[in-house]
Coordinates of C-alpha atoms and ligand atoms in Angstrom, one line a residue:
M1 CA 82.7 88.8 102.8
S2 CA 79.0 88.7 101.8
I3 CA 78.1 89.0 98.2
D4 CA 76.6 92.5 98.6
E5 CA 79.4 93.9 100.7
P6 CA 81.4 96.4 98.5
L7 CA 84.9 95.5 97.7
D8 CA 87.5 96.8 100.2
V9 CA 89.4 99.0 97.7
P10 CA 92.4 101.1 98.7
T11 CA 91.5 104.8 98.3
V12 CA 93.3 108.1 98.7
D13 CA 91.4 111.1 100.1
P14 CA 91.5 114.5 98.4
I15 CA 94.5 116.6 99.3
E16 CA 92.4 118.9 101.6
R17 CA 91.5 115.9 103.8
L18 CA 95.1 114.5 103.7
R19 CA 96.3 117.8 105.0
E20 CA 94.3 117.3 108.1
R21 CA 96.5 114.3 109.0
R22 CA 98.8 115.0 111.9
S23 CA 101.6 112.6 111.0
A24 CA 105.1 114.0 110.4
K25 CA 104.7 113.7 106.6
W26 CA 101.8 116.2 106.7
R27 CA 103.2 118.6 109.3
T28 CA 106.7 119.1 108.1
H29 CA 106.0 121.4 105.1
P30 CA 103.6 124.3 104.4
A31 CA 100.1 123.5 103.1
D32 CA 101.0 124.4 99.5
V33 CA 103.7 121.8 99.3
L34 CA 103.0 118.2 98.2
P35 CA 104.9 115.9 100.5
L36 CA 106.2 112.9 98.6
T37 CA 108.8 112.2 101.3
V38 CA 108.6 109.9 104.3
A39 CA 107.9 106.2 103.5
E40 CA 104.2 106.1 104.4
T41 CA 101.4 106.0 101.8
D42 CA 98.4 108.2 101.6
F43 CA 96.0 105.2 101.3
N44 CA 93.1 104.8 103.7
L45 CA 93.1 101.9 106.1
A46 CA 92.1 98.4 105.0
R47 CA 88.6 97.6 106.3
P48 CA 89.6 94.7 108.6
I49 CA 92.2 96.9 110.2
R50 CA 89.8 99.8 110.6
A51 CA 87.3 97.3 112.2
V52 CA 89.6 96.1 114.9
L53 CA 90.8 99.6 115.7
D54 CA 87.2 101.0 115.8
R55 CA 86.3 98.1 118.2
A56 CA 89.2 98.8 120.4
L57 CA 88.3 102.5 120.7
D58 CA 84.7 101.5 121.3
L59 CA 85.9 99.4 124.3
S60 CA 88.4 102.0 125.5
D61 CA 90.8 99.1 124.9
V62 CA 93.9 101.3 125.0
G63 CA 96.1 99.6 127.6
Y64 CA 99.4 97.7 127.1
G65 CA 99.6 95.3 124.2
V66 CA 100.4 91.7 124.2
A67 CA 101.7 90.1 121.0
E68 CA 102.0 86.4 121.9
P69 CA 100.9 84.2 120.5
E70 CA 98.7 85.9 117.8
L71 CA 101.5 88.0 116.1
G72 CA 103.7 85.0 115.4
R73 CA 100.8 82.9 114.2
A74 CA 99.5 85.6 111.9
L75 CA 102.9 86.3 110.4
A76 CA 103.6 82.6 109.9
D77 CA 100.3 82.1 108.1
F78 CA 100.8 85.1 105.9
A79 CA 104.4 84.2 105.1
G80 CA 103.3 80.6 104.3
R81 CA 100.5 81.8 101.9
R82 CA 102.5 84.6 100.2
W83 CA 106.0 83.3 100.1
D84 CA 105.8 79.6 100.8
W85 CA 108.0 80.3 103.8
T86 CA 107.5 78.2 106.9
I87 CA 107.9 80.1 110.1
D88 CA 107.6 78.5 113.5
P89 CA 105.3 81.0 115.3
G90 CA 107.3 80.3 118.5
S91 CA 110.4 81.7 116.8
V92 CA 108.9 85.1 116.3
A93 CA 109.9 87.8 118.8
V94 CA 108.2 91.2 119.0
A95 CA 109.7 94.7 118.9
T96 CA 108.4 98.3 118.9
D97 CA 109.4 98.8 115.3
V98 CA 112.0 97.6 112.8
S99 CA 114.4 100.4 113.8
T100 CA 114.4 99.3 117.4
A101 CA 114.5 95.6 116.4
V102 CA 117.7 96.2 114.3
V103 CA 119.5 97.9 117.1
H104 CA 118.5 95.2 119.6
V105 CA 119.4 92.4 117.2
L106 CA 122.8 94.0 116.4
R107 CA 123.5 94.2 120.1
L108 CA 123.2 90.4 120.3
F109 CA 126.0 89.8 117.8
V110 CA 128.2 93.0 117.8
R111 CA 130.6 94.0 120.5
P112 CA 131.7 97.7 120.7
G113 CA 134.5 98.3 118.2
D114 CA 133.4 95.5 115.9
S115 CA 132.4 96.5 112.4
V116 CA 129.0 96.2 110.6
V117 CA 128.6 96.4 106.8
I118 CA 125.9 98.2 104.9
S119 CA 125.3 98.7 101.2
P120 CA 124.6 102.4 100.3
P121 CA 122.7 104.0 98.9
V122 CA 120.4 102.6 101.6
Y123 CA 117.7 103.7 104.0
A124 CA 119.2 106.7 105.7
P125 CA 119.1 105.6 109.4
F126 CA 121.2 102.4 108.8
P127 CA 124.5 104.2 109.7
G128 CA 123.0 105.7 112.8
W129 CA 121.8 102.2 114.0
V130 CA 125.4 100.9 113.5
R131 CA 126.7 103.8 115.6
E132 CA 124.1 103.2 118.2
V133 CA 125.7 99.9 119.0
D134 CA 129.2 101.5 119.1
A135 CA 130.2 99.6 116.0
R136 CA 132.4 100.7 113.1
L137 CA 130.6 101.3 109.8
V138 CA 132.0 99.5 106.7
E139 CA 130.4 100.2 103.3
A140 CA 130.0 97.7 100.4
P141 CA 128.1 100.0 98.1
L142 CA 125.6 98.7 95.6
R143 CA 126.9 98.4 92.1
Y144 CA 125.2 100.4 89.3
D145 CA 124.8 99.3 85.8
E146 CA 123.1 101.5 83.2
A147 CA 121.1 98.5 81.7
D148 CA 120.3 96.7 84.9
G149 CA 120.2 99.4 87.6
W150 CA 121.3 98.9 91.2
R151 CA 122.3 95.5 92.6
L152 CA 124.2 94.0 95.5
D153 CA 128.0 94.0 94.6
L154 CA 129.2 90.6 95.6
D155 CA 132.8 91.5 95.1
A156 CA 132.5 94.5 97.3
L157 CA 130.8 92.4 99.9
E158 CA 133.5 89.8 99.8
A159 CA 136.2 92.5 100.2
A160 CA 134.2 93.9 103.2
F161 CA 133.6 90.5 104.7
A162 CA 137.3 89.6 104.5
G163 CA 137.9 92.3 107.1
R164 CA 135.8 90.0 109.5
P165 CA 132.9 92.3 110.4
A166 CA 130.5 91.0 113.0
A167 CA 127.4 91.7 110.9
Y168 CA 125.9 92.7 107.6
L169 CA 122.7 94.7 107.5
L170 CA 120.8 93.7 104.4
C171 CA 117.8 95.6 103.0
N172 CA 115.5 93.2 101.1
P173 CA 113.7 94.7 99.2
H174 CA 116.2 97.5 99.0
N175 CA 115.1 101.0 99.9
P176 CA 115.7 103.5 98.1
V177 CA 116.5 101.6 94.8
G178 CA 113.5 99.2 95.0
R179 CA 115.6 96.1 94.1
V180 CA 114.3 92.7 95.1
H181 CA 117.4 90.6 95.5
S182 CA 117.3 87.4 93.5
P183 CA 117.6 83.9 95.0
E184 CA 121.0 83.6 93.3
E185 CA 122.3 86.8 94.9
L186 CA 121.0 85.9 98.3
A187 CA 122.6 82.4 98.0
A188 CA 125.9 84.0 97.1
L189 CA 125.6 86.4 100.0
V190 CA 124.8 83.5 102.4
E191 CA 127.8 81.6 101.1
L192 CA 130.1 84.6 101.8
A193 CA 128.6 85.2 105.2
A194 CA 129.2 81.5 106.1
R195 CA 132.8 81.7 104.8
Y196 CA 133.7 84.8 106.8
D197 CA 131.4 84.1 109.8
V198 CA 129.2 87.2 109.4
T199 CA 125.8 87.4 110.9
V200 CA 123.2 88.8 108.5
V201 CA 120.4 91.0 109.8
S202 CA 117.8 91.1 107.0
D203 CA 115.4 94.1 107.1
E204 CA 112.4 92.8 105.1
I205 CA 110.0 95.6 106.0
H206 CA 109.1 96.2 102.4
A207 CA 108.5 92.5 101.6
P208 CA 104.7 92.6 101.2
L209 CA 105.2 95.4 98.7
V210 CA 106.8 93.4 95.9
L211 CA 105.1 94.6 92.7
P212 CA 103.9 92.6 89.7
G213 CA 106.9 91.3 87.8
A214 CA 109.1 90.4 90.7
Q215 CA 109.1 87.8 93.5
F216 CA 110.3 88.1 97.0
T217 CA 112.7 85.6 98.5
P218 CA 112.7 85.6 102.3
L219 CA 116.4 85.4 103.2
L220 CA 115.7 82.6 105.7
T221 CA 114.4 80.3 102.9
V222 CA 117.9 80.4 101.3
P223 CA 119.8 77.2 102.2
G224 CA 122.2 77.8 105.0
A225 CA 120.8 81.2 105.9
A226 CA 118.8 80.2 109.0
D227 CA 122.0 79.4 110.9
L228 CA 123.5 82.8 110.4
A229 CA 120.7 85.3 109.8
V230 CA 117.6 86.7 111.4
S231 CA 114.8 88.6 109.5
L232 CA 112.8 91.6 110.5
H233 CA 109.2 92.1 109.4
S234 CA 106.4 94.6 109.9
A235 CA 103.0 95.3 108.4
S236 CA 103.8 99.0 108.8
K237 CA 104.8 99.8 105.2
A238 CA 102.3 97.8 103.2
W239 CA 99.2 98.6 105.4
N240 CA 100.5 102.0 106.4
L241 CA 100.6 101.5 110.2
A242 CA 104.0 103.1 111.1
G243 CA 102.6 105.2 113.9
L244 CA 101.1 102.2 115.7
K245 CA 104.4 100.5 116.5
C246 CA 104.8 96.8 116.0
A247 CA 107.4 94.7 114.3
A248 CA 108.5 91.0 114.3
I249 CA 112.0 89.4 114.6
V250 CA 112.1 86.0 113.0
A251 CA 114.6 83.2 113.7
G252 CA 114.8 80.0 111.7
S253 CA 117.3 77.9 113.6
D254 CA 118.0 76.7 117.1
R255 CA 121.1 78.9 117.1
M256 CA 119.2 82.0 116.2
R257 CA 116.3 81.1 118.5
A258 CA 118.7 80.9 121.4
A259 CA 120.2 84.3 120.4
L260 CA 116.8 85.9 120.4
D261 CA 116.2 84.5 123.9
E262 CA 118.8 87.1 125.0
L263 CA 116.7 90.0 123.9
P264 CA 115.7 92.3 126.8
A265 CA 112.8 90.6 128.5
D266 CA 110.7 93.7 128.6
L267 CA 111.0 94.5 124.8
R268 CA 107.6 92.9 124.5
W269 CA 106.1 95.7 126.7
R270 CA 107.4 98.4 124.4
I271 CA 105.1 97.7 121.5
G272 CA 101.9 99.6 120.6
H273 CA 98.7 97.8 121.5
F274 CA 97.0 99.2 118.4
G275 CA 100.1 98.1 116.5
V276 CA 99.6 94.5 117.5
I277 CA 95.9 94.3 116.8
A278 CA 96.2 96.1 113.5
T279 CA 99.2 94.0 112.4
V280 CA 97.4 90.7 113.2
A281 CA 94.3 91.9 111.3
A282 CA 96.6 92.9 108.4
Y283 CA 98.3 89.6 108.1
T284 CA 95.2 87.6 108.7
D285 CA 92.5 89.5 106.7
G286 CA 94.4 92.2 104.8
G287 CA 95.5 90.0 101.8
P288 CA 92.7 91.0 99.4
W289 CA 93.2 94.7 100.1
L290 CA 97.0 94.3 99.7
D291 CA 96.5 92.7 96.3
L292 CA 94.5 95.7 95.2
L293 CA 97.0 98.0 96.6
L294 CA 99.8 96.3 94.6
A295 CA 97.7 96.7 91.5
D296 CA 97.3 100.4 92.3
L297 CA 101.0 100.9 92.9
D298 CA 101.8 99.1 89.7
A299 CA 99.5 101.5 87.9
R300 CA 101.1 104.4 89.7
R301 CA 104.6 103.1 88.7
S302 CA 103.5 103.1 85.0
Q303 CA 101.9 106.5 85.4
L304 CA 105.2 107.8 86.8
A305 CA 107.1 106.3 83.9
T306 CA 104.8 108.2 81.4
L307 CA 105.0 111.4 83.4
L308 CA 108.8 111.3 83.6
R309 CA 109.1 110.5 79.9
D310 CA 106.8 113.4 79.0
N311 CA 107.8 116.0 81.6
L312 CA 111.3 115.2 82.8
P313 CA 113.0 113.1 80.1
S314 CA 116.5 113.8 81.3
V315 CA 115.8 112.2 84.7
N316 CA 117.1 108.7 84.7
W317 CA 115.5 105.9 86.7
H318 CA 115.0 102.2 86.9
P319 CA 111.4 101.5 87.9
P320 CA 111.4 99.8 91.3
E321 CA 110.6 96.1 91.6
A322 CA 109.1 96.7 95.0
T323 CA 108.0 99.6 97.4
F324 CA 106.2 102.8 96.5
L325 CA 109.5 104.6 96.2
A326 CA 111.2 105.8 93.0
W327 CA 114.9 106.6 92.9
L328 CA 115.4 109.4 90.4
D329 CA 118.8 110.3 89.0
C330 CA 118.7 114.1 88.5
Q331 CA 122.3 114.5 87.4
A332 CA 121.3 115.9 84.0
L333 CA 119.3 118.7 85.6
G334 CA 122.6 120.2 86.6
D335 CA 121.5 121.3 90.1
P336 CA 123.7 119.9 92.9
S337 CA 120.6 119.8 95.2
P338 CA 117.6 118.8 93.0
Q339 CA 115.4 118.4 96.1
E340 CA 115.8 122.2 96.7
Q341 CA 114.9 122.9 93.1
F342 CA 111.7 120.8 93.4
L343 CA 110.8 122.1 96.8
S344 CA 110.9 125.7 95.5
H345 CA 108.1 124.6 93.2
G346 CA 106.1 123.0 95.9
V347 CA 107.1 119.3 95.8
A348 CA 109.0 117.8 98.8
L349 CA 111.2 114.8 98.0
E350 CA 113.9 113.0 100.0
P351 CA 117.4 114.2 99.1
G352 CA 119.4 111.3 97.6
A353 CA 122.6 112.3 99.5
S354 CA 120.9 111.3 102.8
F355 CA 121.0 107.6 101.6
G356 CA 124.8 107.7 101.5
A357 CA 127.4 107.1 98.8
G358 CA 125.9 107.0 95.3
G359 CA 122.9 109.1 96.4
E360 CA 124.3 112.5 95.3
R361 CA 122.1 114.3 92.8
H362 CA 119.3 111.8 93.3
V363 CA 115.9 112.3 94.9
R364 CA 113.5 109.6 96.3
L365 CA 109.9 110.2 95.3
N366 CA 107.1 108.5 97.2
F367 CA 104.4 107.5 94.7
G368 CA 102.1 105.8 97.3
T369 CA 99.4 108.4 96.6
S370 CA 96.6 109.1 94.2
A371 CA 97.0 109.5 90.4
T372 CA 95.8 113.1 90.8
I373 CA 98.5 114.1 93.4
L374 CA 101.2 112.3 91.4
E375 CA 100.3 114.1 88.2
E376 CA 100.2 117.5 90.0
A377 CA 103.6 116.7 91.6
L378 CA 105.2 115.9 88.2
T379 CA 103.7 119.0 86.6
R380 CA 105.3 121.1 89.3
M381 CA 108.6 119.2 89.0
A382 CA 108.6 119.9 85.3
H383 CA 108.3 123.6 85.9
A384 CA 111.1 123.4 88.4
A385 CA 113.4 121.8 85.9
K386 CA 112.8 124.4 83.2
Ligands
PLP1 C1 114.2 99.6 105.0 C2 113.5 100.3 106.1 N1 113.7 99.8 107.4 C3 113.1 100.3 108.5 C4 112.2 101.4 108.3 C5 111.6 102.0 109.6 O1 110.7 101.1 110.1 P1 110.0 101.3 111.5 O2 109.1 102.4 111.3 O3 109.3 100.0 111.7 O4 111.1 101.5 112.5 C6 111.9 101.9 107.1 C7 111.0 103.0 106.9 O5 110.9 103.6 105.9 C8 112.6 101.3 105.9 O6 112.4 101.8 104.7

């Protein structure tokens, strides 16, 4: 960047312009509703991403994409710089998105009728992915502690693993509670998985979004994990590229590399071309923008804390360590469906119950937006709660 080039700052457009977006988030509700729902942010594209997409449009470069070898190299460089995680670029397979990747990876390890463990409350489609591979769902719910919030419950995991499931679907960082699992927890998980011969599929889509105060541990860096786990990554959450369709599946051992060789050969053709070029630009040149985004999200998290304290003091929450998602316990409001209560006052939130056991009477609020929109949303929510 030259000295006189303005800084590439994440910005959010005024609401009138956001409403012109045609993504699902902006088309699901009437114009007078603020959608703090689907996990995409309202931030404008980082400049390096915008540049490659503009150039592709300029060239009418809209054919089929090819991810190799750039995607693996870009992710490996990014992971090395950010997390001190060494990835062999040749051990990175590509998939349309993380959802598709999870289903394909589960198919490699799970036979119909086997069971797969998840830890609710968790990203709502997890149970559907397990059903999609004709597996039985087993739950090892997160444990809640008033002082510490939501964490993996290692006892519940051991009880579930003792039933010899084929796989555990980990969410790290965990959506919706925003927990970044600690190295100790992950080491204990790996030890259990090794003891009971369980494959771990680690959904790390939110990894670049770990906020100040926490540190991400890639599962495959935990001793022993590489032999029994694969990790899924995508630039789609941090750089807001969900509609462009590109994700990466990472193996860290010969065993897992051999397993990934069994993925359908034409999976690589099902990616989005714009997804690949945008993702490579994000991992390669999107670091400075991401750092500014994380500072913004940190500020938004503090703003939310203040707004909740002042406007909705009975709502209980533990500020997330990662993501732009806040998991709000609305039990004290006394309404069995708080999302309906807030929607009637013009704020759409994700209903907690859709994240499974433990989510009742919660809502998930997406604070990946401007300070102005967040403030307006909380003002409306305070009226709803009166
Ligand atoms: C934990 C988690 N996994 C997967 C997804 C979906 O990812 P994709 O759009 O790449 O399928 C999301 C989206 O919010 C998510 O939060």
